[in-house]
Tab-separated table of C-alpha atoms in Angstrom:
chain	number	residue	atom	x	y	z
A	1	MET	CA	87.844	82.446	90.302
A	2	ASN	CA	90.127	83.834	92.999
A	3	PRO	CA	92.938	81.932	94.702
A	4	VAL	CA	92.102	80.261	98.030
A	5	LYS	CA	92.297	82.607	101.011
A	6	THR	CA	95.144	81.506	103.234
A	7	VAL	CA	95.626	82.128	106.930
A	8	ASP	CA	96.579	85.666	107.857
A	9	VAL	CA	96.792	87.684	111.070
A	10	TYR	CA	93.025	88.251	111.099
A	11	THR	CA	92.351	84.517	110.829
A	12	CYS	CA	94.734	83.889	113.725
A	13	ARG	CA	92.966	86.538	115.795
A	14	GLU	CA	89.736	84.603	115.189
A	15	ILE	CA	91.379	81.290	116.134
A	16	LEU	CA	92.765	82.821	119.332
A	17	ARG	CA	89.365	84.382	120.084
A	18	ILE	CA	87.732	80.951	119.725
A	19	ARG	CA	90.462	79.443	121.897
A	20	SER	CA	89.999	81.985	124.673
A	21	GLY	CA	86.214	81.607	124.559
A	22	VAL	CA	86.211	77.816	124.716
A	23	GLU	CA	88.965	77.582	127.311
A	24	GLN	CA	87.581	80.511	129.314
A	25	CYS	CA	90.948	82.223	129.479
A	26	SER	CA	92.128	85.643	128.471
A	27	SER	CA	93.418	86.197	124.965
A	28	PRO	CA	97.183	86.457	124.637
A	29	ASP	CA	98.778	89.807	124.009
A	30	GLY	CA	98.786	91.168	120.457
A	31	SER	CA	101.976	89.393	119.400
A	32	GLY	CA	100.493	85.887	119.581
A	33	GLU	CA	98.527	86.226	116.366
A	34	TYR	CA	101.656	87.090	114.387
A	35	TYR	CA	103.423	83.979	115.704
A	36	TRP	CA	100.451	81.796	114.758
A	37	ALA	CA	100.140	83.490	111.353
A	38	GLU	CA	103.766	82.685	110.552
A	39	LEU	CA	103.290	79.011	111.435
A	40	LEU	CA	99.957	78.615	109.644
A	41	ARG	CA	100.572	80.875	106.623
A	42	ASP	CA	100.280	78.121	103.990
A	43	CYS	CA	97.017	76.694	105.332
A	44	ALA	CA	93.640	77.493	103.861
A	45	GLU	CA	91.667	79.770	106.154
A	46	SER	CA	88.637	77.465	106.103
A	47	ASP	CA	90.799	74.428	106.969
A	48	ALA	CA	92.441	76.249	109.894
A	49	LEU	CA	89.110	77.353	111.350
A	50	GLU	CA	87.598	73.883	110.890
A	51	ALA	CA	90.677	72.361	112.544
A	52	THR	CA	90.199	74.694	115.503
A	53	TRP	CA	86.603	73.598	116.034
A	54	ALA	CA	87.459	69.926	115.398
A	55	HIS	CA	90.113	70.108	118.118
A	56	TYR	CA	87.612	71.317	120.695
A	57	ARG	CA	85.004	68.742	119.637
A	58	THR	CA	87.423	65.924	120.451
A	59	THR	CA	89.684	67.132	123.272
A	60	SER	CA	89.774	69.522	126.184
A	61	ARG	CA	93.514	70.160	125.924
A	62	SER	CA	94.681	73.659	125.036
A	63	LEU	CA	94.949	74.284	121.292
A	64	LEU	CA	98.455	74.700	119.865
A	65	PRO	CA	99.572	75.598	116.324
A	66	ALA	CA	100.800	72.009	115.869
A	67	ASP	CA	97.251	70.757	116.522
A	68	VAL	CA	95.931	72.969	113.752
A	69	LEU	CA	98.687	71.876	111.350
A	70	ARG	CA	98.054	68.189	112.065
A	71	ARG	CA	94.322	68.471	111.489
A	72	VAL	CA	94.761	70.588	108.364
A	73	ALA	CA	97.024	67.850	106.982
A	74	GLU	CA	94.280	65.303	107.733
A	75	PHE	CA	91.762	67.418	105.794
A	76	ALA	CA	94.155	68.002	102.912
A	77	SER	CA	95.330	64.414	102.416
A	78	PRO	CA	92.157	63.061	100.736
A	79	ARG	CA	91.812	66.256	98.702
A	80	LEU	CA	95.398	65.960	97.462
A	81	SER	CA	94.969	62.287	96.589
A	82	ALA	CA	91.811	62.993	94.611
A	83	ALA	CA	93.420	65.919	92.829
A	84	GLU	CA	96.585	64.055	91.864
A	85	GLY	CA	95.072	61.902	89.131
A	86	ARG	CA	92.720	64.576	87.903
A	87	GLY	CA	95.542	67.128	87.775
A	88	GLY	CA	97.582	64.795	85.602
A	89	ARG	CA	94.690	64.413	83.167
A	90	LEU	CA	94.134	68.170	83.065
A	91	LEU	CA	97.835	68.715	82.405
A	92	LEU	CA	97.754	66.155	79.585
A	93	ASP	CA	94.734	67.936	78.061
A	94	ARG	CA	96.693	71.190	78.019
A	95	ALA	CA	99.732	69.486	76.493
A	96	LEU	CA	97.520	68.079	73.734
A	97	GLU	CA	96.234	71.607	73.102
A	98	GLY	CA	99.800	72.574	72.232
A	99	TRP	CA	100.869	74.470	75.343
A	100	ASP	CA	104.622	75.035	75.573
A	101	PRO	CA	106.568	73.260	78.379
A	102	ASP	CA	107.172	76.465	80.378
A	103	ARG	CA	103.465	77.245	80.424
A	104	LEU	CA	102.655	73.659	81.461
A	105	VAL	CA	105.121	73.864	84.361
A	106	ARG	CA	103.663	77.189	85.518
A	107	TRP	CA	100.110	75.790	85.243
A	108	LYS	CA	101.016	72.695	87.297
A	109	ARG	CA	102.742	74.794	89.979
A	110	VAL	CA	99.718	77.080	90.370
A	111	PHE	CA	97.281	74.137	90.285
A	112	ASP	CA	99.203	72.214	92.976
A	113	THR	CA	99.544	75.324	95.138
A	114	GLU	CA	95.821	76.032	95.020
A	115	VAL	CA	94.862	72.424	95.799
A	116	GLY	CA	97.346	72.446	98.674
A	117	ARG	CA	95.743	75.601	100.015
A	118	GLY	CA	92.317	73.964	100.054
A	119	ALA	CA	90.804	74.650	96.645
A	120	HIS	CA	88.520	72.152	94.955
A	121	VAL	CA	90.041	70.684	91.775
A	122	ASP	CA	87.743	72.687	89.489
A	123	ASP	CA	88.520	75.929	91.298
A	124	ALA	CA	92.265	75.220	91.203
A	125	ARG	CA	91.990	74.521	87.473
A	126	ASP	CA	90.204	77.827	86.880
A	127	VAL	CA	92.811	79.792	88.850
A	128	ALA	CA	95.708	78.063	87.084
A	129	ASP	CA	94.123	78.624	83.672
A	130	GLY	CA	93.624	82.301	84.485
A	131	VAL	CA	97.155	82.788	85.760
A	132	VAL	CA	98.932	81.237	82.779
A	133	ALA	CA	96.524	82.530	80.138
A	134	PRO	CA	98.164	84.526	77.367
A	135	GLY	CA	98.292	88.143	78.492
A	136	ALA	CA	97.883	87.361	82.220
A	137	HIS	CA	99.624	89.867	84.468
A	138	PRO	CA	102.991	88.420	85.654
A	139	ALA	CA	102.404	89.580	89.244
A	140	MET	CA	99.328	87.367	89.514
A	141	ALA	CA	101.327	84.352	88.394
A	142	GLY	CA	103.814	84.789	91.244
A	143	ASP	CA	101.138	85.478	93.838
A	144	ALA	CA	98.944	82.513	92.917
A	145	ALA	CA	101.932	80.187	92.925
A	146	GLY	CA	102.806	81.228	96.468
A	147	GLU	CA	105.885	83.109	95.376
A	148	PRO	CA	106.783	86.644	96.444
A	149	VAL	CA	105.640	89.362	94.097
A	150	ALA	CA	108.096	92.177	93.469
């Protein structure tokens, strides 16, 4: 299982393409996508695209990055609530298996990051298990936890 794909410049180009098509206006110059990518970088790609379409289904106002962030938060809230209890049980299972505290902390960080990015609980569990597995490459642990990789 791979970590959830987050918003990047290419996703923002697609959002801006949708925006220009729906609003019948020209696309902004090439720098706009980098601005949007910086603001939306922690969102799941699928959530950002769904938020874009949801905006245009409910309003005719021009789409702004804040609109996408607000709608992504609406999508993520139920997912985070559902994952909270299940994540605690999964963490307890790993503690009962004899995992050391450092490994448990790393697992929880990766799990929470993946759920926050839009992963289903089972997918987040698989990614976290793979990242903190004995012998996992340290670079993957940093990347999956949303931390810079040296």
